[in-house]
PDB file of C-alpha atoms in Angstrom:
ATOM      1  CA  MET A  12      44.166 155.277  47.855  1.00 68.00           C
ATOM      2  CA  ASP A  13      47.167 155.929  46.181  1.00 78.00           C
ATOM      3  CA  LEU A  14      49.025 152.643  44.916  1.00 84.00           C
ATOM      4  CA  SER A  15      51.917 154.382  42.977  1.00 88.00           C
ATOM      5  CA  GLY A  16      55.058 152.873  43.294  1.00 90.00           C
ATOM      6  CA  LYS A  17      53.846 149.542  45.083  1.00 94.00           C
ATOM      7  CA  ARG A  18      55.866 146.753  43.617  1.00 97.00           C
ATOM      8  CA  VAL A  19      53.910 143.830  41.921  1.00 97.00           C
ATOM      9  CA  LEU A  20      55.335 140.375  40.783  1.00 98.00           C
ATOM     10  CA  LEU A  21      52.691 139.541  38.208  1.00 97.00           C
ATOM     11  CA  VAL A  22      52.686 135.812  36.932  1.00 97.00           C
ATOM     12  CA  GLU A  23      50.683 134.744  34.054  1.00 96.00           C
ATOM     13  CA  ASP A  24      51.458 132.525  31.134  1.00 95.00           C
ATOM     14  CA  ASN A  25      49.220 133.821  28.578  1.00 93.00           C
ATOM     15  CA  VAL A  26      50.491 137.065  26.608  1.00 94.00           C
ATOM     16  CA  ILE A  27      47.286 138.371  25.856  1.00 91.00           C
ATOM     17  CA  ASN A  28      45.994 138.145  29.632  1.00 90.00           C
ATOM     18  CA  MET A  29      49.639 139.184  30.844  1.00 94.00           C
ATOM     19  CA  GLU A  30      49.302 142.483  28.630  1.00 93.00           C
ATOM     20  CA  ILE A  31      45.802 142.957  29.845  1.00 89.00           C
ATOM     21  CA  ALA A  32      46.623 142.551  33.540  1.00 90.00           C
ATOM     22  CA  HIS A  33      49.696 144.740  32.892  1.00 93.00           C
ATOM     23  CA  ALA A  34      47.878 147.383  31.387  1.00 91.00           C
ATOM     24  CA  ILE A  35      45.434 147.506  34.450  1.00 88.00           C
ATOM     25  CA  LEU A  36      48.160 147.489  36.627  1.00 90.00           C
ATOM     26  CA  GLU A  37      50.011 150.155  34.844  1.00 91.00           C
ATOM     27  CA  GLU A  38      47.114 152.483  35.205  1.00 88.00           C
ATOM     28  CA  GLU A  39      47.692 152.809  39.094  1.00 86.00           C
ATOM     29  CA  HIS A  40      51.282 153.392  38.410  1.00 90.00           C
ATOM     30  CA  LEU A  41      52.332 150.178  40.061  1.00 93.00           C
ATOM     31  CA  ASN A  42      55.996 148.906  39.296  1.00 95.00           C
ATOM     32  CA  ILE A  43      55.405 145.386  37.713  1.00 97.00           C
ATOM     33  CA  THR A  44      57.720 142.299  37.424  1.00 98.00           C
ATOM     34  CA  GLU A  45      56.593 140.005  35.093  1.00 98.00           C
ATOM     35  CA  ALA A  46      56.931 136.004  35.336  1.00 98.00           C
ATOM     36  CA  LYS A  47      55.875 133.272  32.742  1.00 97.00           C
ATOM     37  CA  ASN A  48      55.141 130.633  35.177  1.00 97.00           C
ATOM     38  CA  GLY A  49      55.257 129.474  38.676  1.00 97.00           C
ATOM     39  CA  LYS A  50      59.014 128.448  38.838  1.00 98.00           C
ATOM     40  CA  GLU A  51      59.920 131.716  37.302  1.00 98.00           C
ATOM     41  CA  ALA A  52      57.844 133.767  39.830  1.00 98.00           C
ATOM     42  CA  PHE A  53      59.372 131.615  42.830  1.00 98.00           C
ATOM     43  CA  GLU A  54      62.873 132.179  41.688  1.00 98.00           C
ATOM     44  CA  ILE A  55      62.255 135.597  40.976  1.00 98.00           C
ATOM     45  CA  PHE A  56      60.855 135.932  44.654  1.00 98.00           C
ATOM     46  CA  GLN A  57      63.457 133.836  46.322  1.00 98.00           C
ATOM     47  CA  ASN A  58      66.216 136.225  44.763  1.00 98.00           C
ATOM     48  CA  SER A  59      64.740 139.112  45.552  1.00 98.00           C
ATOM     49  CA  ARG A  60      65.453 141.453  48.490  1.00 97.00           C
ATOM     50  CA  LEU A  61      63.437 141.147  51.654  1.00 96.00           C
ATOM     51  CA  ASP A  62      60.051 142.980  51.269  1.00 95.00           C
ATOM     52  CA  GLU A  63      61.115 143.807  47.624  1.00 97.00           C
ATOM     53  CA  TYR A  64      57.576 142.952  46.438  1.00 98.00           C
ATOM     54  CA  ASP A  65      54.396 144.479  48.107  1.00 96.00           C
ATOM     55  CA  VAL A  66      52.128 141.837  46.400  1.00 97.00           C
ATOM     56  CA  ILE A  67      51.833 138.900  44.111  1.00 98.00           C
ATOM     57  CA  ILE A  68      49.024 138.535  41.723  1.00 96.00           C
ATOM     58  CA  MET A  69      49.393 134.685  40.409  1.00 96.00           C
ATOM     59  CA  ASP A  70      47.539 132.654  37.792  1.00 94.00           C
ATOM     60  CA  VAL A  71      46.651 129.466  38.770  1.00 93.00           C
ATOM     61  CA  MET A  72      46.792 127.153  35.796  1.00 91.00           C
ATOM     62  CA  MET A  73      50.546 127.578  34.306  1.00 92.00           C
ATOM     63  CA  PRO A  74      52.962 125.075  32.609  1.00 91.00           C
ATOM     64  CA  VAL A  75      56.342 124.403  34.423  1.00 93.00           C
ATOM     65  CA  MET A  76      54.957 124.956  37.977  1.00 96.00           C
ATOM     66  CA  ASP A  77      51.367 126.114  38.661  1.00 95.00           C
ATOM     67  CA  GLY A  78      50.235 129.006  40.863  1.00 95.00           C
ATOM     68  CA  LEU A  79      49.555 126.763  43.325  1.00 95.00           C
ATOM     69  CA  GLU A  80      52.720 125.117  43.501  1.00 96.00           C
ATOM     70  CA  ALA A  81      54.497 128.252  43.388  1.00 98.00           C
ATOM     71  CA  THR A  82      52.341 129.919  46.346  1.00 97.00           C
ATOM     72  CA  LYS A  83      53.491 126.540  48.446  1.00 97.00           C
ATOM     73  CA  ALA A  84      56.879 127.128  47.635  1.00 98.00           C
ATOM     74  CA  ILE A  85      56.880 130.854  48.351  1.00 98.00           C
ATOM     75  CA  ARG A  86      55.328 130.132  51.675  1.00 97.00           C
ATOM     76  CA  GLU A  87      57.941 127.531  52.650  1.00 97.00           C
ATOM     77  CA  LEU A  88      60.760 129.641  52.434  1.00 97.00           C
ATOM     78  CA  GLU A  89      62.721 130.765  55.371  1.00 96.00           C
ATOM     79  CA  ARG A  90      62.460 134.178  55.037  1.00 96.00           C
ATOM     80  CA  GLU A  91      59.871 136.522  56.945  1.00 94.00           C
ATOM     81  CA  ASP A  92      58.145 138.449  53.865  1.00 97.00           C
ATOM     82  CA  ALA A  93      57.388 134.990  52.149  1.00 97.00           C
ATOM     83  CA  LYS A  94      54.747 134.143  55.184  1.00 95.00           C
ATOM     84  CA  LYS A  95      53.028 137.629  54.873  1.00 96.00           C
ATOM     85  CA  ILE A  96      53.210 138.852  51.214  1.00 97.00           C
ATOM     86  CA  PRO A  97      49.535 138.798  49.869  1.00 97.00           C
ATOM     87  CA  ILE A  98      49.491 136.538  47.021  1.00 97.00           C
ATOM     88  CA  ILE A  99      46.313 137.056  45.000  1.00 95.00           C
ATOM     89  CA  ALA A 100      44.770 134.123  42.731  1.00 94.00           C
ATOM     90  CA  MET A 101      43.890 135.126  39.057  1.00 90.00           C
ATOM     91  CA  THR A 102      42.126 132.501  37.324  1.00 85.00           C
ATOM     92  CA  ALA A 103      39.124 131.627  35.269  1.00 83.00           C
ATOM     93  CA  ASN A 104      38.206 128.878  37.684  1.00 77.00           C
ATOM     94  CA  ALA A 105      35.884 130.315  39.991  1.00 73.00           C
ATOM     95  CA  PHE A 106      33.810 127.835  41.506  1.00 74.00           C
ATOM     96  CA  ALA A 107      33.480 127.914  45.444  1.00 83.00           C
ATOM     97  CA  GLU A 108      36.009 124.733  45.815  1.00 86.00           C
ATOM     98  CA  ASP A 109      38.756 126.553  43.323  1.00 83.00           C
ATOM     99  CA  VAL A 110      38.519 129.589  45.786  1.00 83.00           C
ATOM    100  CA  GLN A 111      39.101 127.481  48.696  1.00 88.00           C
ATOM    101  CA  LEU A 112      41.727 125.544  47.330  1.00 88.00           C
ATOM    102  CA  ALA A 113      43.536 128.551  46.463  1.00 88.00           C
ATOM    103  CA  LYS A 114      43.362 129.895  49.825  1.00 90.00           C
ATOM    104  CA  ASN A 115      44.054 126.250  51.309  1.00 91.00           C
ATOM    105  CA  THR A 116      47.266 126.711  49.339  1.00 91.00           C
ATOM    106  CA  GLY A 117      48.034 130.020  50.954  1.00 94.00           C
ATOM    107  CA  MET A 118      46.717 132.337  48.674  1.00 95.00           C
ATOM    108  CA  ASN A 119      45.169 135.417  50.396  1.00 95.00           C
ATOM    109  CA  GLU A 120      42.381 136.365  47.816  1.00 91.00           C
ATOM    110  CA  HIS A 121      40.780 135.073  44.367  1.00 89.00           C
ATOM    111  CA  ILE A 122      39.875 137.254  41.471  1.00 89.00           C
ATOM    112  CA  ALA A 123      38.174 135.384  38.355  1.00 85.00           C
ATOM    113  CA  LYS A 124      39.231 136.292  34.597  1.00 84.00           C
ATOM    114  CA  PRO A 125      38.305 137.911  32.816  1.00 80.00           C
ATOM    115  CA  LEU A 126      39.795 140.899  34.963  1.00 81.00           C
ATOM    116  CA  ASP A 127      37.475 143.410  36.452  1.00 78.00           C
ATOM    117  CA  LEU A 128      39.288 146.815  36.535  1.00 77.00           C
ATOM    118  CA  ASN A 129      37.208 147.628  39.861  1.00 80.00           C
ATOM    119  CA  LYS A 130      37.069 144.337  41.665  1.00 83.00           C
ATOM    120  CA  LEU A 131      41.410 144.359  41.355  1.00 84.00           C
ATOM    121  CA  ASN A 132      41.645 147.867  42.630  1.00 82.00           C
ATOM    122  CA  ASP A 133      39.199 146.852  45.365  1.00 86.00           C
ATOM    123  CA  VAL A 134      41.602 143.906  46.009  1.00 88.00           C
ATOM    124  CA  LEU A 135      44.928 145.648  45.625  1.00 88.00           C
ATOM    125  CA  LYS A 136      43.712 148.544  48.005  1.00 85.00           C
ATOM    126  CA  GLN A 137      42.390 145.856  50.624  1.00 87.00           C
ATOM    127  CA  TRP A 138      45.712 143.968  50.791  1.00 89.00           C
ATOM    128  CA  LEU A 139      48.199 146.948  50.081  1.00 84.00           C
TER     129      LEU A 139
END
């Protein structure tokens, strides 16, 4: 499946993790917008055009507003795409309860750090 041109909102507070994730996504020729925390991600999404983004990849543990809070805020927006956009948790917390908490908050999928290129590609292809 060709992911070229799909639009991703990548949310990560750690500079090194952001660079790694960005490089992996760039390999698939995705268009990437970066946010450094959940509040910034929420504001970017809130101010975007309807259906501007195809997927959000969201770190969970971040300052200002964490990924769970940001996901909840996005899902509560009064716009059609806020309810259906795939939000993928990207976190080092990979216990079953962490995965369930992410899904209960409105995230669609969970990817553990460190990122596995094949797993990320599989998840993106599933949701895109």
